[in-house]
Short mmCIF file of N, CA and C in Angstrom, two decimals:
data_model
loop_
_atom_site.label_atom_id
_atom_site.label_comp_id
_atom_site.label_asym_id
_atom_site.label_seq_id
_atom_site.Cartn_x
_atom_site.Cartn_y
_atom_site.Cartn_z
N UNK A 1 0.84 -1.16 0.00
CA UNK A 1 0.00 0.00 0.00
C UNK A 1 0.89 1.23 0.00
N UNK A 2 0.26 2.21 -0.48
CA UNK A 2 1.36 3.39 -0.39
C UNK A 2 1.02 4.45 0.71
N UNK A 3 1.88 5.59 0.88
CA UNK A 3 1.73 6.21 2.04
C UNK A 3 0.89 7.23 1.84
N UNK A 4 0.11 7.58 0.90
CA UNK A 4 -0.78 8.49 0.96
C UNK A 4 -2.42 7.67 1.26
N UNK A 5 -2.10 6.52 1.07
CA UNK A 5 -3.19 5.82 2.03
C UNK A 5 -3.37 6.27 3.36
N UNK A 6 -2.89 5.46 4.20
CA UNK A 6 -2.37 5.53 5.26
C UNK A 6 -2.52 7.06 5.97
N UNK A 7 -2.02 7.88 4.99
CA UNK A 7 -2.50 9.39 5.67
C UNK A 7 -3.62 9.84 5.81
N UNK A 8 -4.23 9.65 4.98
CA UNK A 8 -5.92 9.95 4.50
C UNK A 8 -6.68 9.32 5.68
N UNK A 9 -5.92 7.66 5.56
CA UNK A 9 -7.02 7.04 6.69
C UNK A 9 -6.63 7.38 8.24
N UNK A 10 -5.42 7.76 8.44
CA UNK A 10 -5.01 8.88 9.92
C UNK A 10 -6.04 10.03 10.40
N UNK A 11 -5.88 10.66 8.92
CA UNK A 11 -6.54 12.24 9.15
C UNK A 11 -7.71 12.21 10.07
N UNK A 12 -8.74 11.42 9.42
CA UNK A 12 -9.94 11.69 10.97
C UNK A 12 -9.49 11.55 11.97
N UNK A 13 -8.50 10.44 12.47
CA UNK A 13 -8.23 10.30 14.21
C UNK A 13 -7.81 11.43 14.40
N UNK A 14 -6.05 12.01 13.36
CA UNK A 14 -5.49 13.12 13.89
C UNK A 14 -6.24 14.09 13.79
N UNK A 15 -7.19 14.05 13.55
CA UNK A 15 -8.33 15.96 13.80
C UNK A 15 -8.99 15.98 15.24
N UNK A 16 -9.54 14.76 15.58
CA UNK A 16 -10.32 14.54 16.35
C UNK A 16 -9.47 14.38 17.80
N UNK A 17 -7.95 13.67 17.32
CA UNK A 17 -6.90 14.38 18.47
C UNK A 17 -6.84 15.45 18.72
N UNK A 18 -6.72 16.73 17.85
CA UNK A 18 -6.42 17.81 18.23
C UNK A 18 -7.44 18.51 18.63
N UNK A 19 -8.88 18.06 18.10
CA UNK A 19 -9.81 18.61 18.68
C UNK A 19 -9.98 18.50 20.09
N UNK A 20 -10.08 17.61 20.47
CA UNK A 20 -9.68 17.31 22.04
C UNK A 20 -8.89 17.73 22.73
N UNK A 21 -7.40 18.35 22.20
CA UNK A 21 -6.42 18.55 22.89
C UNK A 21 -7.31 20.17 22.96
N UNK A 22 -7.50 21.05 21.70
CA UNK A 22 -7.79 21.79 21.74
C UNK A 22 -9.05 22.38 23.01
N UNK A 23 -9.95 21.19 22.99
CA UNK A 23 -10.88 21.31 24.12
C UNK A 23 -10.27 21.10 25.32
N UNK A 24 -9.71 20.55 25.61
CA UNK A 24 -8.92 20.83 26.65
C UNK A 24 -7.94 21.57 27.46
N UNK A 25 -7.45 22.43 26.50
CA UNK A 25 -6.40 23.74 27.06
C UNK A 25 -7.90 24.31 26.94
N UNK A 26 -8.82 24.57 26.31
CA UNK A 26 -10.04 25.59 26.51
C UNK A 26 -10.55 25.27 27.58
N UNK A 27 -10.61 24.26 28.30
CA UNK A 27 -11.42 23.86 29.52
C UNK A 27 -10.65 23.75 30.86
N UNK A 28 -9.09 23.93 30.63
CA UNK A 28 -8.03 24.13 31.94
C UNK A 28 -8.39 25.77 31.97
N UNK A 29 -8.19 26.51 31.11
CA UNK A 29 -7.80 27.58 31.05
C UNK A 29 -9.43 28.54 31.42
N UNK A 30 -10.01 27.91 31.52
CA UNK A 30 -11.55 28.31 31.92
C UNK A 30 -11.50 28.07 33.37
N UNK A 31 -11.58 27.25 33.12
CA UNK A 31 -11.47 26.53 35.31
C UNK A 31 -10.47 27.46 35.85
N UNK A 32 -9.18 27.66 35.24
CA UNK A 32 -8.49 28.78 36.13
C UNK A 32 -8.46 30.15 36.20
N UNK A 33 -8.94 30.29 35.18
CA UNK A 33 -9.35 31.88 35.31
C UNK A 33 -10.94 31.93 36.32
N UNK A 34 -11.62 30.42 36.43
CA UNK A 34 -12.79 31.08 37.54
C UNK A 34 -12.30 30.28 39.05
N UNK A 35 -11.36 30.05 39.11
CA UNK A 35 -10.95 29.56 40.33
C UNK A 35 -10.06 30.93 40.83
N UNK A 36 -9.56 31.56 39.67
CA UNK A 36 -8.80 32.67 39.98
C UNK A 36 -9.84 34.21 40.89
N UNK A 37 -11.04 34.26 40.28
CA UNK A 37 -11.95 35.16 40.84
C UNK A 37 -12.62 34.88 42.29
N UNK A 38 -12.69 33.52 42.32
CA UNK A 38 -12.92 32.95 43.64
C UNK A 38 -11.38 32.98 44.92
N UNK A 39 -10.18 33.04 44.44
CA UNK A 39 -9.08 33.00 45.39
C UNK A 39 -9.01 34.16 45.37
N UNK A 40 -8.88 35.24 44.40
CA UNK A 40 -8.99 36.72 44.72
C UNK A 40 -10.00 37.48 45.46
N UNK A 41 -10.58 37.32 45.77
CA UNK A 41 -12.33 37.34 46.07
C UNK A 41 -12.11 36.90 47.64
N UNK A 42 -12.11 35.66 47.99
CA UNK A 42 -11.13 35.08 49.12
C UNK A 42 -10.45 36.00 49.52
N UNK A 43 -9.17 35.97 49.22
CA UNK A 43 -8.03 37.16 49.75
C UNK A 43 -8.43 38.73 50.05
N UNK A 44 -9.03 39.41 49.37
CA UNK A 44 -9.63 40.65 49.49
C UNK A 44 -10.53 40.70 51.06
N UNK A 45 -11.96 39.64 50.60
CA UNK A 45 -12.59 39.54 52.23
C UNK A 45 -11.43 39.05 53.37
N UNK A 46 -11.08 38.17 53.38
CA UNK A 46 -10.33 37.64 54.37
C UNK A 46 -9.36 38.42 55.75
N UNK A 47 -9.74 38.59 56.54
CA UNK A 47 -8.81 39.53 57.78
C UNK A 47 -8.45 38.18 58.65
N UNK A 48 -7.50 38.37 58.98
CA UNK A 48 -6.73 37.74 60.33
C UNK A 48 -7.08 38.59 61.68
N UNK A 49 -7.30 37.60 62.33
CA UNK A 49 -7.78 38.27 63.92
C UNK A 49 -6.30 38.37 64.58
N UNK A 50 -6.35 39.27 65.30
CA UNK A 50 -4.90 39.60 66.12
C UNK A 50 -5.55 38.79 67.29
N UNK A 51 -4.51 37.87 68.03
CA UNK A 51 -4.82 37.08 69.16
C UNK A 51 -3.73 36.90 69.97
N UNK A 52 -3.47 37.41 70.89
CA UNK A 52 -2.43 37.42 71.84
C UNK A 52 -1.61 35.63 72.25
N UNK A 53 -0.60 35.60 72.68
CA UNK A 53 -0.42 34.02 72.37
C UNK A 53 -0.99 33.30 74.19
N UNK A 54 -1.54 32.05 74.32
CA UNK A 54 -1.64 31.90 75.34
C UNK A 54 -0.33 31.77 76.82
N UNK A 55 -0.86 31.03 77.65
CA UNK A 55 -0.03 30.86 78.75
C UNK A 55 1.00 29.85 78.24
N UNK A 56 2.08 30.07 78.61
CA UNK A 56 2.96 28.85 78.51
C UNK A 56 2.75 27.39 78.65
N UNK A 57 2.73 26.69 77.89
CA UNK A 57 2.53 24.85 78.20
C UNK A 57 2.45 24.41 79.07
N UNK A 58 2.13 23.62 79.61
CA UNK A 58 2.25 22.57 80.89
C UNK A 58 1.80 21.05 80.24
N UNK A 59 3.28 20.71 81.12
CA UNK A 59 3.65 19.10 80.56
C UNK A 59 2.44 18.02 80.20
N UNK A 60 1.38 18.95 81.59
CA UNK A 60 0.23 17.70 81.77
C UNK A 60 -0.71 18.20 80.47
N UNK A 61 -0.51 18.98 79.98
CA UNK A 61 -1.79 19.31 78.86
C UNK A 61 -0.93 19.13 77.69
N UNK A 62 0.26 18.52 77.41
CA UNK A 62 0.85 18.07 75.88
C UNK A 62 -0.18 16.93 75.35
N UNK A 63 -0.47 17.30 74.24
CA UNK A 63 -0.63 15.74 73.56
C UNK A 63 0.07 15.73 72.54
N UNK A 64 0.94 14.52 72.36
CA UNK A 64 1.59 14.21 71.21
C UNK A 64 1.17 13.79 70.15
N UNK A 65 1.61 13.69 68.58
CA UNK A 65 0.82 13.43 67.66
C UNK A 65 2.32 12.97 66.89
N UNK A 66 1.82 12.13 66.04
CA UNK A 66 2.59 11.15 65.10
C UNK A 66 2.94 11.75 63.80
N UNK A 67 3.86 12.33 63.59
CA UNK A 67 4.41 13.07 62.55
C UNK A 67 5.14 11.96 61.33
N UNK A 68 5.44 11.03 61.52
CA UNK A 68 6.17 9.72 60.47
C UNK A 68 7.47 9.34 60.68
N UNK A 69 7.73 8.52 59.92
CA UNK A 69 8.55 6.97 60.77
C UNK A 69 10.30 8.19 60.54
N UNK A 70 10.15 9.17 59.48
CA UNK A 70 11.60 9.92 59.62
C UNK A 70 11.94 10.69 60.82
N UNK A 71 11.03 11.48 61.31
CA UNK A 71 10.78 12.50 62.39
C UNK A 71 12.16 11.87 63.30
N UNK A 72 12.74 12.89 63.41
CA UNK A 72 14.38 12.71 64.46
C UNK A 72 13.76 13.76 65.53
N UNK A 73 12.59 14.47 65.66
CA UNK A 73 11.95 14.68 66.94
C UNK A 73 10.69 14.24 67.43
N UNK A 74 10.23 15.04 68.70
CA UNK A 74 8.88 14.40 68.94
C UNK A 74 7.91 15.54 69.21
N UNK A 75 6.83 15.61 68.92
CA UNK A 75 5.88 17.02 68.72
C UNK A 75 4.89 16.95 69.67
N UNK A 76 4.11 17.89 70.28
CA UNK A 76 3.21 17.77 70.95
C UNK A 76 2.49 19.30 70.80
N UNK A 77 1.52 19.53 71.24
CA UNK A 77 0.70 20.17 70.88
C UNK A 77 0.14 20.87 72.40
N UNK A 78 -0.30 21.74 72.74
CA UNK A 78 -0.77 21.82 74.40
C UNK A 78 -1.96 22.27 73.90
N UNK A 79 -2.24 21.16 74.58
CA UNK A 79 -4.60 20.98 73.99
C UNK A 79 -5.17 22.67 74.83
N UNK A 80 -4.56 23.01 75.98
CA UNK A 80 -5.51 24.04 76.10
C UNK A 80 -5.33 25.37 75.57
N UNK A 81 -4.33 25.67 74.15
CA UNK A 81 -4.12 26.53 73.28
C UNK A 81 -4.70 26.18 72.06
N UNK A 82 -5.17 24.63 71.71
CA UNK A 82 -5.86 24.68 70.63
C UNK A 82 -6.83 25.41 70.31
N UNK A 83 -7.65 26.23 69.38
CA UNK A 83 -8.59 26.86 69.16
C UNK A 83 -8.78 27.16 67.92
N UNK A 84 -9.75 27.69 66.96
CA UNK A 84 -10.79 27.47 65.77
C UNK A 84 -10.83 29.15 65.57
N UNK A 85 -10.12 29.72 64.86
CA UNK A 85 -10.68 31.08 65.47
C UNK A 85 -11.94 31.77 63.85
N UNK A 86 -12.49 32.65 64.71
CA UNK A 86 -13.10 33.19 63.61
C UNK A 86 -12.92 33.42 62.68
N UNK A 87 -11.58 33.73 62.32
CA UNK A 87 -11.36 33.83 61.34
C UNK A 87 -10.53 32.75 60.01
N UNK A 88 -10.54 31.32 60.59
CA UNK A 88 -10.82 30.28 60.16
C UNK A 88 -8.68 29.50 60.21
N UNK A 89 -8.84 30.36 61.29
CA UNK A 89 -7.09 30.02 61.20
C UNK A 89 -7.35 28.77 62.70
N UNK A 90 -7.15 27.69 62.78
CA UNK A 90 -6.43 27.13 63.88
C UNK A 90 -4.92 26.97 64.28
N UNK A 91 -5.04 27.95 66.03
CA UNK A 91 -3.75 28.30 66.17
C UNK A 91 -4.08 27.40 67.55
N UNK A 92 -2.41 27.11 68.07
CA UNK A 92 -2.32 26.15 68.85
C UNK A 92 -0.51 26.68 69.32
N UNK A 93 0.18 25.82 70.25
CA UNK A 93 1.35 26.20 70.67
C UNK A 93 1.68 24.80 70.48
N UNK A 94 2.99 24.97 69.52
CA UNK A 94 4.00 23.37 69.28
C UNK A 94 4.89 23.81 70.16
N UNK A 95 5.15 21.91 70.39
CA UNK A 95 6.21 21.77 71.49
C UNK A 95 6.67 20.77 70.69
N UNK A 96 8.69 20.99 70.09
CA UNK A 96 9.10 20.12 69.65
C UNK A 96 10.51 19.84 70.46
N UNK A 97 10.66 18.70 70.79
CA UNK A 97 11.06 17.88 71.55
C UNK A 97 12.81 16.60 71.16
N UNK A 98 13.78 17.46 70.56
CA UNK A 98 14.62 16.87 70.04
C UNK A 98 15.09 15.67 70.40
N UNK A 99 15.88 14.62 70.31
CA UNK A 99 17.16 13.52 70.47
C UNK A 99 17.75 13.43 71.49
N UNK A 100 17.95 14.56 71.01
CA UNK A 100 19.20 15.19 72.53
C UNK A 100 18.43 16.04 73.93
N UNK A 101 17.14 15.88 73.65
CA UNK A 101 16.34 17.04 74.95
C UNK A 101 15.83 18.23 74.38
N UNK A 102 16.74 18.67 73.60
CA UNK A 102 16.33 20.47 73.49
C UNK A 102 14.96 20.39 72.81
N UNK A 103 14.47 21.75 73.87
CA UNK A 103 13.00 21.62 73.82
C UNK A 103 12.67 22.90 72.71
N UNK A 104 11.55 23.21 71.86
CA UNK A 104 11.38 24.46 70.82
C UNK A 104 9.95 24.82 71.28
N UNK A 105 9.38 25.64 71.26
CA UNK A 105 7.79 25.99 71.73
C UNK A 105 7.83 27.31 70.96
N UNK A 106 6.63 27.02 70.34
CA UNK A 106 6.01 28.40 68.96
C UNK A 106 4.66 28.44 69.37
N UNK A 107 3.92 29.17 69.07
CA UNK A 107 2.93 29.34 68.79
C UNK A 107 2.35 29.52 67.21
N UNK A 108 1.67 29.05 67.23
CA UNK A 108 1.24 28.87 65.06
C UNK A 108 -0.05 28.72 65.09
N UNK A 109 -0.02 28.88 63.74
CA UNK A 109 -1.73 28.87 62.99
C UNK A 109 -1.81 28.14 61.69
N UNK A 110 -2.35 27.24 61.35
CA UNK A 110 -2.77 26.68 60.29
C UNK A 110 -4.02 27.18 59.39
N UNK A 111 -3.82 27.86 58.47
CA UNK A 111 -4.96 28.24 57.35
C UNK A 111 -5.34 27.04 57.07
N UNK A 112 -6.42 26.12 56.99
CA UNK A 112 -6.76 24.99 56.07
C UNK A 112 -7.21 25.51 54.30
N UNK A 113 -7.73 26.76 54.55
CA UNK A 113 -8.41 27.39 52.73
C UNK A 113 -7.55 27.90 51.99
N UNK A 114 -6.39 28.02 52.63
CA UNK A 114 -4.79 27.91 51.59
C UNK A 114 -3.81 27.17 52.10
N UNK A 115 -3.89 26.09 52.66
CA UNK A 115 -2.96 25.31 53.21
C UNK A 115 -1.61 25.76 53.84
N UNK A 116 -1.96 26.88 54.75
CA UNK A 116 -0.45 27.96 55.07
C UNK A 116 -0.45 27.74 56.60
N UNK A 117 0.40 28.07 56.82
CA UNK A 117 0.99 28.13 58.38
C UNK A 117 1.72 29.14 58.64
N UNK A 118 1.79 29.51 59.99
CA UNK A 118 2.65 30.77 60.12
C UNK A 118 3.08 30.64 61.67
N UNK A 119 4.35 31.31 62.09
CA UNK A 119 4.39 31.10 63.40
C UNK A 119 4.27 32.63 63.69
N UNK A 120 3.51 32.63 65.30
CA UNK A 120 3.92 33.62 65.64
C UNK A 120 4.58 34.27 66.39
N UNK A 121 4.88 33.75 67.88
CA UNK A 121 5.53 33.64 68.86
C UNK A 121 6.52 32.72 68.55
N UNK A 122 7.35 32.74 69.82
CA UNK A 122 8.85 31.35 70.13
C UNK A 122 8.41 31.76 71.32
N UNK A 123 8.63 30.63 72.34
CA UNK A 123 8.58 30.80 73.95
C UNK A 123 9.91 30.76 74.66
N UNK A 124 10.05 31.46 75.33
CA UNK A 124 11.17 31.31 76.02
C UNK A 124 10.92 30.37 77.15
N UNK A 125 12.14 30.43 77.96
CA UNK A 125 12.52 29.33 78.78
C UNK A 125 11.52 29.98 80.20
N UNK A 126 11.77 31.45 80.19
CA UNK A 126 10.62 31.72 81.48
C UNK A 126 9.51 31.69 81.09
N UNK A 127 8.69 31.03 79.97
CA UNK A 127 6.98 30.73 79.99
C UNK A 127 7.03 32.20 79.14
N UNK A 128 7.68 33.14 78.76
CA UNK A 128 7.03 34.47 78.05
C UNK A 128 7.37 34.14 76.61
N UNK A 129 6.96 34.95 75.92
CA UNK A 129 6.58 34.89 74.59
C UNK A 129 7.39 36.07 73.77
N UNK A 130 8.31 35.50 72.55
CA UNK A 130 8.82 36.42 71.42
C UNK A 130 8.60 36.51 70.50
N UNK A 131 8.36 37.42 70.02
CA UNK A 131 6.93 37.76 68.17
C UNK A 131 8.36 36.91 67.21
N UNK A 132 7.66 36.28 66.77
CA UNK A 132 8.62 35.51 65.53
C UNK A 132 9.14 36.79 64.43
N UNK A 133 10.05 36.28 64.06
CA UNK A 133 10.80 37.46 63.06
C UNK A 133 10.05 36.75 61.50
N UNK A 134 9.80 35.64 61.74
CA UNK A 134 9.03 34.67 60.05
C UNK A 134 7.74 34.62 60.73
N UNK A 135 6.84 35.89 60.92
CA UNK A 135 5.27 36.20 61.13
C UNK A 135 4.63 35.89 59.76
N UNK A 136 4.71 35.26 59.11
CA UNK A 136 4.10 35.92 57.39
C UNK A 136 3.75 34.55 57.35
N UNK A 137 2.57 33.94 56.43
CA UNK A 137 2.09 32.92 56.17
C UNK A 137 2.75 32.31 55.12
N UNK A 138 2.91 30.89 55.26
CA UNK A 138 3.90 30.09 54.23
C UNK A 138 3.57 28.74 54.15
N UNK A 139 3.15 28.75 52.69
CA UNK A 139 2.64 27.48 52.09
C UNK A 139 3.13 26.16 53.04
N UNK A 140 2.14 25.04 53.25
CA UNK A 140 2.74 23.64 54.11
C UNK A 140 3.33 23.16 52.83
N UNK A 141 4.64 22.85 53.49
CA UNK A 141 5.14 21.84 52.46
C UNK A 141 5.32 20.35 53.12
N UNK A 142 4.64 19.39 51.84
CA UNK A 142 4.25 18.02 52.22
C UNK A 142 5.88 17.05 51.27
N UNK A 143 6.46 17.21 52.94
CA UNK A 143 8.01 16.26 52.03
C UNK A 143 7.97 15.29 53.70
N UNK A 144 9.14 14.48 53.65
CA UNK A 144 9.45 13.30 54.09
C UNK A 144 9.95 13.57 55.40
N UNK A 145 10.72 14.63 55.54
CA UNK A 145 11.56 15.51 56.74
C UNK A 145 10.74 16.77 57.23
N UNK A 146 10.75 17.59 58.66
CA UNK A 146 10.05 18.53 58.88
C UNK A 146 8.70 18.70 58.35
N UNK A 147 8.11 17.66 58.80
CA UNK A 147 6.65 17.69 58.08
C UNK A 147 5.36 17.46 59.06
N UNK A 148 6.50 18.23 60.15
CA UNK A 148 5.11 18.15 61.57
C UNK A 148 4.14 19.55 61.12
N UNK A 149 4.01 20.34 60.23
CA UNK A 149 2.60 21.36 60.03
C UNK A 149 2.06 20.69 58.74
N UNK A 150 2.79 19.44 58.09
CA UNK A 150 1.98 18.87 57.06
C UNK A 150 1.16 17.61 57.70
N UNK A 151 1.58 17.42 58.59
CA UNK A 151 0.91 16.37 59.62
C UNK A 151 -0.60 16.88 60.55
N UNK A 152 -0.26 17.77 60.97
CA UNK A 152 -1.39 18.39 61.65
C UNK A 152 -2.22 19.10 60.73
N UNK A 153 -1.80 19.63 59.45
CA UNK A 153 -2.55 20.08 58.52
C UNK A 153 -3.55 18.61 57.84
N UNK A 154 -3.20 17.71 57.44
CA UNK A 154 -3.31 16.60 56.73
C UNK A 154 -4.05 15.64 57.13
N UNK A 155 -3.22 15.49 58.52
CA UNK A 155 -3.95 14.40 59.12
C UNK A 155 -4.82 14.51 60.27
N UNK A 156 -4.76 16.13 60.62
CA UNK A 156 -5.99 15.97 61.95
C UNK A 156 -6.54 17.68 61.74
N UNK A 157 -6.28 18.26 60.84
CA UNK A 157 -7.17 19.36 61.27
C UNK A 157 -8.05 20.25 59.66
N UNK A 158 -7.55 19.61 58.40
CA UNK A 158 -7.49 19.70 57.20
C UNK A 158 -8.05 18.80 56.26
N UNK A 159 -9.33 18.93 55.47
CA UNK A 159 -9.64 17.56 54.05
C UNK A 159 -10.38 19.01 53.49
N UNK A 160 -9.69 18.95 51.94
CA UNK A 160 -9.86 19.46 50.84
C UNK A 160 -10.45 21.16 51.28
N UNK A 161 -9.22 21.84 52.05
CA UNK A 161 -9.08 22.92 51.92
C UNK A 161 -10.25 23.65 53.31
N UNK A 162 -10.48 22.55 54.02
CA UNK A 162 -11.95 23.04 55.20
C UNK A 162 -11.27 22.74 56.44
N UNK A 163 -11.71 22.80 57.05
CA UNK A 163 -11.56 22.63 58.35
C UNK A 163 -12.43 21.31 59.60
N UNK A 164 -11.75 20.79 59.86
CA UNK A 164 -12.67 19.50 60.14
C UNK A 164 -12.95 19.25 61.55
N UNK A 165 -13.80 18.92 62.06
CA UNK A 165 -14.35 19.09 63.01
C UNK A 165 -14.25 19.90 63.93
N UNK A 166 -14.46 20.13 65.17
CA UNK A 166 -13.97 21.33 66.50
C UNK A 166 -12.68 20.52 66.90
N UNK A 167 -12.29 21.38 68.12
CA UNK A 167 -11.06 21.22 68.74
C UNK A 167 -11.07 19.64 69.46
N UNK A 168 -12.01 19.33 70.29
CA UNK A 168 -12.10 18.00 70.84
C UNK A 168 -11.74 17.25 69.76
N UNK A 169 -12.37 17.52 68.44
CA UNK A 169 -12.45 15.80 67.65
C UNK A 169 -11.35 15.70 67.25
N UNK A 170 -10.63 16.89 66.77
CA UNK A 170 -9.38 17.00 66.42
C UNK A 170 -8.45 16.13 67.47
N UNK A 171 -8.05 16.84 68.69
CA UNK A 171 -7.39 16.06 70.03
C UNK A 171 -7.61 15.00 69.77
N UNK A 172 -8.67 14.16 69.69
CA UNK A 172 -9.07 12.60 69.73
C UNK A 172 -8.30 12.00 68.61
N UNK A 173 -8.51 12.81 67.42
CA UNK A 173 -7.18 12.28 66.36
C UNK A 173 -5.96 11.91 66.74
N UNK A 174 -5.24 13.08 67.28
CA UNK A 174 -3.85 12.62 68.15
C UNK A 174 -3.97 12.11 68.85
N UNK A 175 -4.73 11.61 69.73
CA UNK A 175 -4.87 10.72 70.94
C UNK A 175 -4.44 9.27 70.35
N UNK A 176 -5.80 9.29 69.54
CA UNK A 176 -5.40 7.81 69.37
C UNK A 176 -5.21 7.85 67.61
N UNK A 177 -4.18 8.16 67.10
CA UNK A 177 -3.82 8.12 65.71
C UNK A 177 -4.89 8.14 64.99
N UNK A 178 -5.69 8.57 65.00
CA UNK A 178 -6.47 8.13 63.78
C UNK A 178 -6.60 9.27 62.73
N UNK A 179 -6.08 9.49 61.92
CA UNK A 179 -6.11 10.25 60.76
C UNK A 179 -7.10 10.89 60.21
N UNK A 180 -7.54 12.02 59.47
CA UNK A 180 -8.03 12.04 58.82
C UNK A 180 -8.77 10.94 57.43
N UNK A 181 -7.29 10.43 56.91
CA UNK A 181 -7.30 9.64 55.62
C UNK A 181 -7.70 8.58 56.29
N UNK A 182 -7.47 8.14 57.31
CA UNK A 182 -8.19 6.72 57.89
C UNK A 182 -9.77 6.52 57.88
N UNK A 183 -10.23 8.09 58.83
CA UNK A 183 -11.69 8.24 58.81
C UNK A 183 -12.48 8.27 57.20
N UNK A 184 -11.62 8.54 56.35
CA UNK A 184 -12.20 8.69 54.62
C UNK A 184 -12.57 7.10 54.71
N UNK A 185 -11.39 6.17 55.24
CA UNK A 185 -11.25 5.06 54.38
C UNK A 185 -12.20 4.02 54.98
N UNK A 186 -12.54 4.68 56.12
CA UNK A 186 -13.50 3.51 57.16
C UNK A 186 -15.08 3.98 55.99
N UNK A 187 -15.46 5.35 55.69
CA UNK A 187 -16.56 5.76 55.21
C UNK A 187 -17.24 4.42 54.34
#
């Protein structure tokens, strides 16, 4: 057979490829320009509440939570700083807990509707509080190492950009491991 066969009988598929491809950069490029009016739109309303940081930790109100099998520290959380705030940030005081002893205590906030975190305080050793110099909100990044705000984002306080249950149900997550992605998978 010769090759101008062969082309002829291509041509419908290859149109009907490109038609598709074509429908498809038309249909990414639609979705993001209206996802774009909705995140701008977002950002404009959106205020952060100014919230003073709470009392310093106490040992008996840590609960620890399971960050993954790399973690070279240990994290805990002090349940009576957890809170939901109006303005849709859950802020809480980490307590991270090195190898060697040395202890770190922040105070932070997790955005779940842009997946950001921010610290705001560091605690000192007398229970008082120092305004973080990195106050500014910064994307969670989900990697293998340092991934205790992708943990608490992910697995106990975060599914598809909301915020999931109140403060108790959350705690009960870390209590007894149970994940977010677990509770999907029991559904």
């Amino acid at each position: 057979m010769n090759k101008s066969f062969f082309s002829l009988h291509a041509l419908p598929q290859t149109l009907l490829a490109l038609a598709l491809l074509a429908a498809t950069q038309i249909s990414v490029a639609q979705q993001l320009e209206y996802n774009k009016g909705f995140e701008e739109a977002e950002a404009k309303n959106w205020e952060e509440l100014e919230v003073p940081p709470p009392p310093a930790p106490k040992t008996e109100n840590l609960q620890p939570f399971y960050v993954g099998p790399t973690a070279t520290q240990t994290f805990a959380i002090d349940t009576k700083s957890l809170a939901i705030g109006k303005d849709g940030v859950i802020r809480y005081t980490l307590v991270a807990v090195s190898q060697g002893g040395a202890k770190n205590i922040s105070y932070e906030g997790i955005r779940c509707a842009t997946f950001e975190k921010k610290i705001y305080a560091l605690g000192r050793e007398d229970g008082t509080w120092a305004p973080s110099r990195r106050n500014q909100w910064e994307v969670i990044v989900r990697s293998k190492v340092n991934r205790q705000h992708a943990a608490l984002a992910q697995d106990y306080f975060c599914s598809n950009l909301t915020i999931v249950g109140n403060e108790k149900e959350m705690l009960e997550r870390m209590k007894y491991r149970k994940t977010l992605t677990d509770e999907l998978l029991r559904e």
